[in-house]
Coordinates of C-alpha atoms and ligand atoms in Angstrom, one line a residue:
X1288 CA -4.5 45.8 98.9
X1289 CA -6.0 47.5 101.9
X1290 CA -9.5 46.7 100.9
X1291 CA -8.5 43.2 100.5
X1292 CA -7.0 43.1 103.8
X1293 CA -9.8 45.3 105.5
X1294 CA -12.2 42.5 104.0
X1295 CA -10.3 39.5 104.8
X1296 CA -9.6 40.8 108.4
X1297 CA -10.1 38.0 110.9
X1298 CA -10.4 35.3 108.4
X1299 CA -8.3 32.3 109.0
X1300 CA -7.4 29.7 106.7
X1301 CA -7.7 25.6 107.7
X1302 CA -3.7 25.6 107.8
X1303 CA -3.8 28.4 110.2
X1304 CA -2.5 31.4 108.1
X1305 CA -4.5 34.7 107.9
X1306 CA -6.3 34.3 104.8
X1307 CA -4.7 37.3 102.8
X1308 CA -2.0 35.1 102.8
X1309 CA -3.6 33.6 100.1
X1310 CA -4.5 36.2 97.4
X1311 CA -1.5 37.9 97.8
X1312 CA 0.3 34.4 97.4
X1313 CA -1.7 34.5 93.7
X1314 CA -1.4 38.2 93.0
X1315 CA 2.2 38.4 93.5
X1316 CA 2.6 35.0 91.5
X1317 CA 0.6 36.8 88.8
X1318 CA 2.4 40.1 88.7
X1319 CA 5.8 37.8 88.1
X1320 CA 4.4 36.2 85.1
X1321 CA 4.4 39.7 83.7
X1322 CA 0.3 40.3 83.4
X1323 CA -1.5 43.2 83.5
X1324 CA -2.1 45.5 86.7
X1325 CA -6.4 44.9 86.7
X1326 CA -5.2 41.1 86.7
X1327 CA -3.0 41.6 89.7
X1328 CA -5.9 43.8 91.7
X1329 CA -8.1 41.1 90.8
X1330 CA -6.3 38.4 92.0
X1331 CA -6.0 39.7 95.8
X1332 CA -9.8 40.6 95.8
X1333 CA -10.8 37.2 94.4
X1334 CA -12.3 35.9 96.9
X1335 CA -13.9 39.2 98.8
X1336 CA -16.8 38.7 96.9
X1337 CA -17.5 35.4 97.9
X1338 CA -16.2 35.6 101.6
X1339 CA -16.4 39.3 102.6
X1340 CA -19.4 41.9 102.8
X1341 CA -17.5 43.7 99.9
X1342 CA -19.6 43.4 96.9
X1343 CA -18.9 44.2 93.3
X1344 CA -20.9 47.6 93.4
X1345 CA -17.7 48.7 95.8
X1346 CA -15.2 47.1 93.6
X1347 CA -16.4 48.8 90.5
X1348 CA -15.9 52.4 92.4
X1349 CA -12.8 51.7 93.2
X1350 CA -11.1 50.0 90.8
X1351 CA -13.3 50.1 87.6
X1352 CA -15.1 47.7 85.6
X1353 CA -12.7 45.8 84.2
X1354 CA -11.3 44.6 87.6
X1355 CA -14.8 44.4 88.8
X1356 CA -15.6 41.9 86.0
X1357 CA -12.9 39.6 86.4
X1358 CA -13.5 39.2 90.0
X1359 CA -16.9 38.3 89.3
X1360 CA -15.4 35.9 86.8
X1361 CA -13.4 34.5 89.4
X1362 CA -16.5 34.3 92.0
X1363 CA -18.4 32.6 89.1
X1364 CA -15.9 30.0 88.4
X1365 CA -15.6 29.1 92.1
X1366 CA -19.7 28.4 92.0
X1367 CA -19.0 24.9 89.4
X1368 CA -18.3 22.1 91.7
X1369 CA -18.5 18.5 90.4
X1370 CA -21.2 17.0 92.5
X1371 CA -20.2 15.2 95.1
X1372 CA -22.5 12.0 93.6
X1373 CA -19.9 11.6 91.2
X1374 CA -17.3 9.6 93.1
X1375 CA -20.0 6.8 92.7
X1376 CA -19.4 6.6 88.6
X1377 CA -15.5 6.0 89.4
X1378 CA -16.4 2.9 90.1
X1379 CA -18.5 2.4 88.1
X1380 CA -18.2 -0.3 85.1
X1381 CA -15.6 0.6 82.5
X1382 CA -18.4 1.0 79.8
X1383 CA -19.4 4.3 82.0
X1384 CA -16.0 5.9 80.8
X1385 CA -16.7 7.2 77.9
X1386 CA -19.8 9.1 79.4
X1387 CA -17.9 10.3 82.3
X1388 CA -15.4 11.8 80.4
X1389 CA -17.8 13.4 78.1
X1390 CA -19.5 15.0 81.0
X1391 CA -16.2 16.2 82.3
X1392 CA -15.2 17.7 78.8
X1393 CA -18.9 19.4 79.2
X1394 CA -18.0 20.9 82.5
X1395 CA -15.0 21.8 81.7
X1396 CA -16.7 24.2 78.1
X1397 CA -18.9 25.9 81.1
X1398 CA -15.9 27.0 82.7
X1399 CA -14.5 28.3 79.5
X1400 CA -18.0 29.4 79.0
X1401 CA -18.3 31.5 82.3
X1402 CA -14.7 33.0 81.9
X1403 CA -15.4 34.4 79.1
X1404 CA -11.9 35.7 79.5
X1405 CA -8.1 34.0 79.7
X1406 CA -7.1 36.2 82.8
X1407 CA -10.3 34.9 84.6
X1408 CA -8.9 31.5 83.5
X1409 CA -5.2 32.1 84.5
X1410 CA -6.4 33.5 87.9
X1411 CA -8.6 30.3 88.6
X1412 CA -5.7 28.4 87.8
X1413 CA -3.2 29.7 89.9
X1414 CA -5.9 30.2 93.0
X1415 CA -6.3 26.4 92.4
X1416 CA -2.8 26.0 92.2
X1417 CA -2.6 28.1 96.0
X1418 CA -5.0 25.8 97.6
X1419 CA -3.9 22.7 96.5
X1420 CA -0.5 24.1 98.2
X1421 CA -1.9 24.3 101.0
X1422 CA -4.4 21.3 101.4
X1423 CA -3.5 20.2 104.3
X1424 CA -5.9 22.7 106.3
X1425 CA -8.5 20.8 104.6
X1426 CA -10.5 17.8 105.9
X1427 CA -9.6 14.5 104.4
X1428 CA -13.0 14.6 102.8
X1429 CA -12.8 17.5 101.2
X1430 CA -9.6 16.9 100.2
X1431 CA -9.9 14.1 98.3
X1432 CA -13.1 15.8 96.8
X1433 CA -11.1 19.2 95.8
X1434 CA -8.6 17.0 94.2
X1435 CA -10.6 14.7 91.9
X1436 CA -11.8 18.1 91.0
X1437 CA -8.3 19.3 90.3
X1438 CA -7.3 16.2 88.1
X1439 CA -10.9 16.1 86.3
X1440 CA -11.1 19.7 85.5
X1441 CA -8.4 22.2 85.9
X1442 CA -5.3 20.6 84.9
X1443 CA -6.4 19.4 81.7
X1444 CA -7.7 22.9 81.5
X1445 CA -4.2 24.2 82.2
X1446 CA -2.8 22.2 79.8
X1447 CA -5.1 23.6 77.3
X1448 CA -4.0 26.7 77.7
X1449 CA -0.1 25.3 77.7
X1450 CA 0.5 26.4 81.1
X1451 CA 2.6 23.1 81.5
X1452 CA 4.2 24.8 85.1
X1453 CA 0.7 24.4 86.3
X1454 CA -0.4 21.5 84.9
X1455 CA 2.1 19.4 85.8
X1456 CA 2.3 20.8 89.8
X1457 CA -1.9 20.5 89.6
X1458 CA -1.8 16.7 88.9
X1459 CA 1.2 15.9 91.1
X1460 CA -0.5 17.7 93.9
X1461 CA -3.7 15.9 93.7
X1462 CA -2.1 12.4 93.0
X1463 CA -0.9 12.1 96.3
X1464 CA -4.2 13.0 97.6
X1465 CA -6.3 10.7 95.5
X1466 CA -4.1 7.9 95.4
X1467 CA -1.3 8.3 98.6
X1468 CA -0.3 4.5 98.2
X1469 CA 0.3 4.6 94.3
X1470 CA 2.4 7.5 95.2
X1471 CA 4.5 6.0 97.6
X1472 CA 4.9 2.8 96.3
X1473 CA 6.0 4.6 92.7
X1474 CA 8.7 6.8 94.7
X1475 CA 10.2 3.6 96.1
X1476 CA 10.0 1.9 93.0
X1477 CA 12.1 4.8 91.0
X1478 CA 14.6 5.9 93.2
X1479 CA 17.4 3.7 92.0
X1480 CA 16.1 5.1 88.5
X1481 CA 16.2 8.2 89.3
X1482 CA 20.3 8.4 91.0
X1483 CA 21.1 6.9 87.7
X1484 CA 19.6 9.0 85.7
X1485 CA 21.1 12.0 87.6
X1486 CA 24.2 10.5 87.5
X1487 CA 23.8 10.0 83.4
X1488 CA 22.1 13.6 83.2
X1489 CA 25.5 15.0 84.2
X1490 CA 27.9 13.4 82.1
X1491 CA 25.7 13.9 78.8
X1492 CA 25.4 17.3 79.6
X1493 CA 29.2 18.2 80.1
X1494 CA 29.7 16.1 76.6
X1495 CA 27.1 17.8 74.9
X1496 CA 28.0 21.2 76.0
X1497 CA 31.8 20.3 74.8
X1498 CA 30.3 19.2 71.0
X1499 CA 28.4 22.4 71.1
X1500 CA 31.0 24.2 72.1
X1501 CA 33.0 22.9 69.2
X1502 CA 30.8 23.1 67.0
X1503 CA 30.5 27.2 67.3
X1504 CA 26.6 27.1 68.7
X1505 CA 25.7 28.8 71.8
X1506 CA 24.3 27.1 74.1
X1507 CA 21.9 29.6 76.5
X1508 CA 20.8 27.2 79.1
X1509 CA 21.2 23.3 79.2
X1510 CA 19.5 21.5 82.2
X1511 CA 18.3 18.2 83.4
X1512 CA 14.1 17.7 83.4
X1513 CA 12.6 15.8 86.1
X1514 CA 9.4 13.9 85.1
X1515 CA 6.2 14.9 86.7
X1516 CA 5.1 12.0 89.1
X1517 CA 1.4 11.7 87.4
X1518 CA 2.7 11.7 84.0
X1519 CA 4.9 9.2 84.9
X1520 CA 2.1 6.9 87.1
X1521 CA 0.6 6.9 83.8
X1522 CA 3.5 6.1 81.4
X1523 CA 4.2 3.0 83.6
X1524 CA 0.6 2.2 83.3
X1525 CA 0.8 2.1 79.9
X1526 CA 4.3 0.2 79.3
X1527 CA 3.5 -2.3 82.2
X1528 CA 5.4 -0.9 84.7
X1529 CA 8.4 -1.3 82.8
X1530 CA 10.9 1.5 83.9
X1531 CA 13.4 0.7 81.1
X1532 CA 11.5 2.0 78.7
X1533 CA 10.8 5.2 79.8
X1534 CA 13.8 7.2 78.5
X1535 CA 12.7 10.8 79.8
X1536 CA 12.7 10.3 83.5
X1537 CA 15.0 13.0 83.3
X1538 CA 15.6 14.8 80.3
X1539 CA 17.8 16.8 79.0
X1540 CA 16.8 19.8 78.2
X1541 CA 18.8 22.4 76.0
X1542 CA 18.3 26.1 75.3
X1543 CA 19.3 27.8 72.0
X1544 CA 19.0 30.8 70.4
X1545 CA 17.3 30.3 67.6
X1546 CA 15.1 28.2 65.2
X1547 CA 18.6 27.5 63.4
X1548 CA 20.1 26.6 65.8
X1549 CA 17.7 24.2 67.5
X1550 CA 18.5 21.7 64.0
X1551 CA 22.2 22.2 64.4
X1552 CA 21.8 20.9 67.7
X1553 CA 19.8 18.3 66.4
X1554 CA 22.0 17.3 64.1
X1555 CA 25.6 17.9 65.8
X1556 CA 24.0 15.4 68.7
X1557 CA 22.9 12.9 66.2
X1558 CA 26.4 13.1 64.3
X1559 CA 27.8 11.8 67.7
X1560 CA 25.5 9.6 69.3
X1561 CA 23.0 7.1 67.8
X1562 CA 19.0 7.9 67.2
X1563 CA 16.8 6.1 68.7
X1564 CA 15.0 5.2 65.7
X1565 CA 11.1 6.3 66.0
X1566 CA 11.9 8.5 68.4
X1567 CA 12.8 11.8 66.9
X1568 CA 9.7 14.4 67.1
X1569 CA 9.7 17.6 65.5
X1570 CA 7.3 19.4 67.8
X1571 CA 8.7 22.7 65.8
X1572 CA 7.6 22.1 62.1
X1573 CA 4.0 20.8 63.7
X1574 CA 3.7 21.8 67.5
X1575 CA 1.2 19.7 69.6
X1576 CA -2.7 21.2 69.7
X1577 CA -1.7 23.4 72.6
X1578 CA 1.1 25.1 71.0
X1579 CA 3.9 23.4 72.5
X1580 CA 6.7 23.5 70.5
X1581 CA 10.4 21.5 70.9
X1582 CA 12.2 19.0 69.1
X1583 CA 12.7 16.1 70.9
X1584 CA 15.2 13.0 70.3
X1585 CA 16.2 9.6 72.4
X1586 CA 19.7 8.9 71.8
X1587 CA 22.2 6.0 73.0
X1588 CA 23.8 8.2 75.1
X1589 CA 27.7 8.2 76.8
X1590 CA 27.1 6.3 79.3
X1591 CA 25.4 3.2 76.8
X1592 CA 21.8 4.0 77.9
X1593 CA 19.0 5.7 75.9
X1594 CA 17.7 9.1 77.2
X1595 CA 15.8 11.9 75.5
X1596 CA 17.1 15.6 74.5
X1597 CA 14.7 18.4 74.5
X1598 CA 15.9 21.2 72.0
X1599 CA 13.9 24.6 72.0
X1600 CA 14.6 28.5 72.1
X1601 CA 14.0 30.4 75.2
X1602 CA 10.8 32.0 73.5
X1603 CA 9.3 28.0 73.5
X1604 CA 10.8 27.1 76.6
X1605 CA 8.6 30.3 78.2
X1606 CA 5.4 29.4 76.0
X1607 CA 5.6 25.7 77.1
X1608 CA 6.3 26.8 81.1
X1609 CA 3.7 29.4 80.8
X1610 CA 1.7 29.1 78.0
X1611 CA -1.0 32.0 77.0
X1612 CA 0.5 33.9 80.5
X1613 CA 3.8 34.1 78.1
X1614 CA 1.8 36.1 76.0
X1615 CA 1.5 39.1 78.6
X1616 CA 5.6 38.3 79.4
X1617 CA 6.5 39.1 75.8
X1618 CA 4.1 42.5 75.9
X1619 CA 5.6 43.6 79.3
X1620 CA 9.2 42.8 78.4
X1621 CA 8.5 44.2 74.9
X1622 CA 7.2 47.8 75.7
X1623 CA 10.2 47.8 78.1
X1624 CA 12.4 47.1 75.1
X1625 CA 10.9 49.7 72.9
X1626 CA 11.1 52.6 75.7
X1627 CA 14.7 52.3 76.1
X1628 CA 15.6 51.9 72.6
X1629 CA 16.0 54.8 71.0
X1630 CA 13.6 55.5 67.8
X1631 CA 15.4 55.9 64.5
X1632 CA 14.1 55.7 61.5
X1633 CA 16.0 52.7 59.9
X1634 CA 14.4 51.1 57.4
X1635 CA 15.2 47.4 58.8
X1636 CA 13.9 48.3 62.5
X1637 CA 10.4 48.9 61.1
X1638 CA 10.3 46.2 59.1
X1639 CA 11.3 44.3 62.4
X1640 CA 8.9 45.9 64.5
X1641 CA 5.9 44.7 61.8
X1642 CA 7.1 41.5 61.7
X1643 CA 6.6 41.1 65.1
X1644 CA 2.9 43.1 65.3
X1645 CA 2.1 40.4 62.6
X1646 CA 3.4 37.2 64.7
X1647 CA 1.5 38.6 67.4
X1648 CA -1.8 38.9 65.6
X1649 CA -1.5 35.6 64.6
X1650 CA -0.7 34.2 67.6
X1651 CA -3.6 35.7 69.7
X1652 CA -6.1 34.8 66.5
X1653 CA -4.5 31.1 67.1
X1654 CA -5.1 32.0 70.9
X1655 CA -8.8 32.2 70.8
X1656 CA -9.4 29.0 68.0
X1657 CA -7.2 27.4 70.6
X1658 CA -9.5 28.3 73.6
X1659 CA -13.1 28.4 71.8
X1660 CA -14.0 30.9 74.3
X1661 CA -16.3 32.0 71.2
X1662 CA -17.8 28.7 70.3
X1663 CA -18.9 28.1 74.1
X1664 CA -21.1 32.3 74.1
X1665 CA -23.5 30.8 72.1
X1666 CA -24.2 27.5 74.5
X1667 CA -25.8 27.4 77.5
X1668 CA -24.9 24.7 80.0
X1669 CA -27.4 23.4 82.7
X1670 CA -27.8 20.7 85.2
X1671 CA -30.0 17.8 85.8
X1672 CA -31.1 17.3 89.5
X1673 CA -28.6 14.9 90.0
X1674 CA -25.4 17.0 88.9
X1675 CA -25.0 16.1 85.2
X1676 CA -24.4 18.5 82.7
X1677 CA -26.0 19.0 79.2
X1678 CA -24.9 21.4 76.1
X1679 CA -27.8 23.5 74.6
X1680 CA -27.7 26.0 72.2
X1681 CA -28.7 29.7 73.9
X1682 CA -32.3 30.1 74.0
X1683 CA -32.9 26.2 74.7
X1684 CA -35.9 25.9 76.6
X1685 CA -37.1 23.1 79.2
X1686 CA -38.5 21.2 76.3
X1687 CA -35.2 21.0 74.7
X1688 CA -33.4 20.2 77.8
X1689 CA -36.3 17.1 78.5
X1690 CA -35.5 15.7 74.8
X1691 CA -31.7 15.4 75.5
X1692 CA -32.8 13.0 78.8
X1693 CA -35.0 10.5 76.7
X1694 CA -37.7 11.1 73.9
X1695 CA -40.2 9.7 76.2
X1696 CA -39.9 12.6 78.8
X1697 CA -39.5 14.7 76.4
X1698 CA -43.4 14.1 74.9
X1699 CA -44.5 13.5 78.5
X1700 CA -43.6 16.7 80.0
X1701 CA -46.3 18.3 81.9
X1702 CA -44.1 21.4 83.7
X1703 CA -40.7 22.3 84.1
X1704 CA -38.8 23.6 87.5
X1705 CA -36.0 25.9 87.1
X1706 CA -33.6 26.1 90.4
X1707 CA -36.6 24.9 92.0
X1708 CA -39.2 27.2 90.8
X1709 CA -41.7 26.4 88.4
X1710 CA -41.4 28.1 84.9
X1711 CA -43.2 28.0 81.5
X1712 CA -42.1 25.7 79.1
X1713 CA -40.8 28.2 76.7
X1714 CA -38.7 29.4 79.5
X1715 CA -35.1 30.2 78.5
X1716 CA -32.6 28.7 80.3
X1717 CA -29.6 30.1 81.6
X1718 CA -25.7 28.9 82.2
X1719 CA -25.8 26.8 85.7
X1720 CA -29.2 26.7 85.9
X1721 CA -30.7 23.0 87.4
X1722 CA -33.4 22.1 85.7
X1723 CA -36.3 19.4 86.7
X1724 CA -38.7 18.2 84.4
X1725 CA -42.0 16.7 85.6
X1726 CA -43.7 14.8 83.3
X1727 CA -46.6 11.8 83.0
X1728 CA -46.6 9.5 80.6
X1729 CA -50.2 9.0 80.6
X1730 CA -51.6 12.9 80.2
X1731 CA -48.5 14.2 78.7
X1732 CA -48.0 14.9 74.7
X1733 CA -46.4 17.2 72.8
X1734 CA -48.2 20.4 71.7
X1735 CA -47.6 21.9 68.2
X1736 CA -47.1 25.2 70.1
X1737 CA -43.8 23.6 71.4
X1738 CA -42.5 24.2 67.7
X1739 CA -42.2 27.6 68.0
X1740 CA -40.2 27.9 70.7
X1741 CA -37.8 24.9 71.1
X1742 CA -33.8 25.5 69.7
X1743 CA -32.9 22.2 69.4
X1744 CA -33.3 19.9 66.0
X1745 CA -33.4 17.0 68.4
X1746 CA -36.7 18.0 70.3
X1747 CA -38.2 19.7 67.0
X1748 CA -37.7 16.7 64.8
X1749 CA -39.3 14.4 68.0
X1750 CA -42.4 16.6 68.3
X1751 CA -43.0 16.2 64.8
X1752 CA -42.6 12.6 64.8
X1753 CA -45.4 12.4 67.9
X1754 CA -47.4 14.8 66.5
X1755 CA -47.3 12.6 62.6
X1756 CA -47.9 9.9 64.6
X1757 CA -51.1 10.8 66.8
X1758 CA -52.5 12.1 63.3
X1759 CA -51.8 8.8 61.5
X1760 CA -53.5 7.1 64.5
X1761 CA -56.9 9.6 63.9
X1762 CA -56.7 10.6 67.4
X1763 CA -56.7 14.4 69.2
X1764 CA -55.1 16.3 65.7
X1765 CA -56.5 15.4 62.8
X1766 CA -55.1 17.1 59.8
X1767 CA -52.6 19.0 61.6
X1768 CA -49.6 20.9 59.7
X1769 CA -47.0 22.4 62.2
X1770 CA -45.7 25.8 61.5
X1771 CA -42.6 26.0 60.0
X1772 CA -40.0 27.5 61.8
X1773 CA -36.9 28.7 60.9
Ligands
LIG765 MN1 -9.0 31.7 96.4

């Protein structure tokens, strides 16, 4: 804390606030979510090594290695920017989509890829979440900039790692940068909705709680859920603007205690009211890609109009608000458990306890297929001169990198800069890297020494194919049989 402070001394923010506001805004949002102490240190000295003349060396010998790498995690993650050129594509022709979105996906595996770690991740996110709180000290260029950034990468990133809390306040923040009239107009248009809804919201609950009541399940926590304003920009996009359809402007939302009792709630609520039919989604028995988990039902409610029902326990309700940052939650309020419970040596407690070491297991092995962190160490991701990104295997060299452009660079290379500076061919590149290739069509060709050395089965099957062909055609190589490589 004091060496944050110490560093950050003087600083001021664009809204006027001494800048340790800031990371202790993020550390002390972290440290409620229940994660770890290094997580918490590193989120209030997240930004000394980019802004301060504290460097890691000084972290490390105060606060150990594990801190020290997470706020160079951090400090890496704040490096990827989208290029500024890419506001052009966005208006680009529809057909472009397709490519910008694959570019995006890439840029969003180099930030998994330069994690390396979920705290790293969560940090990012909720540093992101910080400054997009406080955009106004921003100029309105960068602010639009930093938000298309927000939208492109980091929500859908938080909604990867089900961190809906985030996701949902990331894309609402940055809507009404990017798009200030679409917001307006869409507040005007819903606020008739919207008392109507509230109005509905409080009936159905006090008539649900009743049938609950009656029918002998306990209800732990029953409230009405407000739509995000992006999410619903979009569902009116999609449904032509229609408002009647959308039955989950708010929804009801109702807490349970257990698996149990989340179908008895089902089925008590559909005993009384009508199913929508099509409508009922057991997000339990198959929960989305992200691990969210509810069942969800629209029913003709009380008051004659459709709305939905969201039925989970509180253990979903915390994974789908806070998704992997749960996962620390559960530890924290676990160990607590166990320390004030005395040990005894009943058969059914350990039995218990196992269950539960099992569940976890699983859950963190589902944790990591979920994030890929894996998949992404053995990439490398670099960047043409212009800002986009391509996806090599580790080891790729320039050569391989030229191929992915077009096959005709590719055989013409000549040389190869890397961050500016000239490099051998068989140069390996490195995550972030920019690399330029200079090539000539007319002197340029493929060398059978490229074989050895490229990683890609794009560029080796290409160099072959020149190299066949300038044999066939009986010109430089004649009888020429590459090496074979592994
Ligand atoms: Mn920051």
């Amino acid at each position: 804390m004091e060496l944050a402070k110490k560093a950050h001394q003087g600083q001021v923010r664009g809204t006027g606030e001494q800048y340790i506001e800031h990371p202790l805004r993020v550390a002390l949002k972290l440290s409620q979510l229940g994660l770890d102490v290094d997580s918490v240190v590193a989120a209030l000295l997240h930004d000394v090594v980019e802004d301060t003349p504290v460097n890691l060396e000084q972290i490390k010998k105060m606060f150990g290695q594990n801190v020290a790498k997470l706020v160079d995690g951090v400090t890496k993650l704040g490096q990827i920017r989208l290029k500024r050129s890419w506001f052009g594509f966005r208006i680009l022709k529809q057909k472009e989509k397709p490519r910008l979105e694959s570019q995006l996906e890439t840029f969003r595996k180099l930030i998994l890829a330069t994690a390396k770690n979920i705290q790293v991740l969560i940090i990012k996110l909720y540093d992101r979440l910080d400054n997009m709180n406080t955009i106004e000290g921003m100029t309105q260029d960068k602010r639009t900039y930093f938000a298309q950034e927000t939208l492109d990468l980091y929500a859908p990133l938080a909604y990867r790692l089900g961190i809906g809390e985030v996701k949902g306040e990331l894309e609402d923040l940055a809507f009404q940068q990017i798009m200030p009239e679409q917001f307006a107009s869409l507040k005007i248009k819903v606020k008739d909705a919207f008392q109507k809804r509230r109005a509905d919201v409080k009936k159905n609950k006090h008539k649900i709680l009743v049938l609950l009541a009656q029918q002998q399940i306990r209800v732990i926590d029953i409230h009405g859920r407000t739509k995000h304003w992006y999410s619903l920009w979009r569902k009116l996009k999609r449904l032509d603007g229609d408002l009647n359809k959308i039955y989950d402007l708010i929804a009801l939302r109702v807490i349970v205690p257990t698996v149990a009792d989340c179908y008895k709630t089902l089925q008590a609520i559909h005993s009384r009211w009508s199913a929508v039919e099509g409508r009922i989604k057991d997000y339990i028995a198959q929960p989305k890609k992200n691990g969210y988990q509810s069942l969800h039902t629209t029913i003709l409610g009380p008051s004659n109009r459709r709305f939905e029902v969201q039925i989970r326990t509180p253990h979903m309700h915390d994974q789908a608000e806070f998704g992997v940052a749960a996962h620390w939650h559960y530890d924290q309020h676990k160990l607590i458990k166990d320390k004030i419970k005395p040990i005894t040596s009943q058969h059914s407690q350990w039995l218990e306890r196992l269950a539960t070491w099992r569940q976890k297991i699983k859950d963190q092995n589902q944790l990591a297929t979920a994030l890929n962190f894996e998949i992404y160490s053995d990439r490398v991701f670099v960047f043409t001169p212009k800002g986009d990104i391509r996806d090599l295997p580790s080891g790729a060299t320039p050569i391989d990198f030229a191929y992915t452009i077009h096959t005709s660079i590719g055989d013409a290379t000549i040389a190869a800069k890397v961050n500016r500076k000239m490099v051998k061919l068989d140069h390996k590149l490195q995550n972030g890297d920019t690399v330029e290739i200079i090539f000539n069509p007319k002197h340029g060709q493929p060398h059978y020494k490229w074989l050895g050395f490229v990683k890609t089965a794009l560029a080796r099957s290409r160099i072959r194919r020149a190299l066949r062909l300038r044999t066939r055609l009986g010109s430089v190589v004649r009888r020429f049989r590459p090496k074979r490589t592994a």
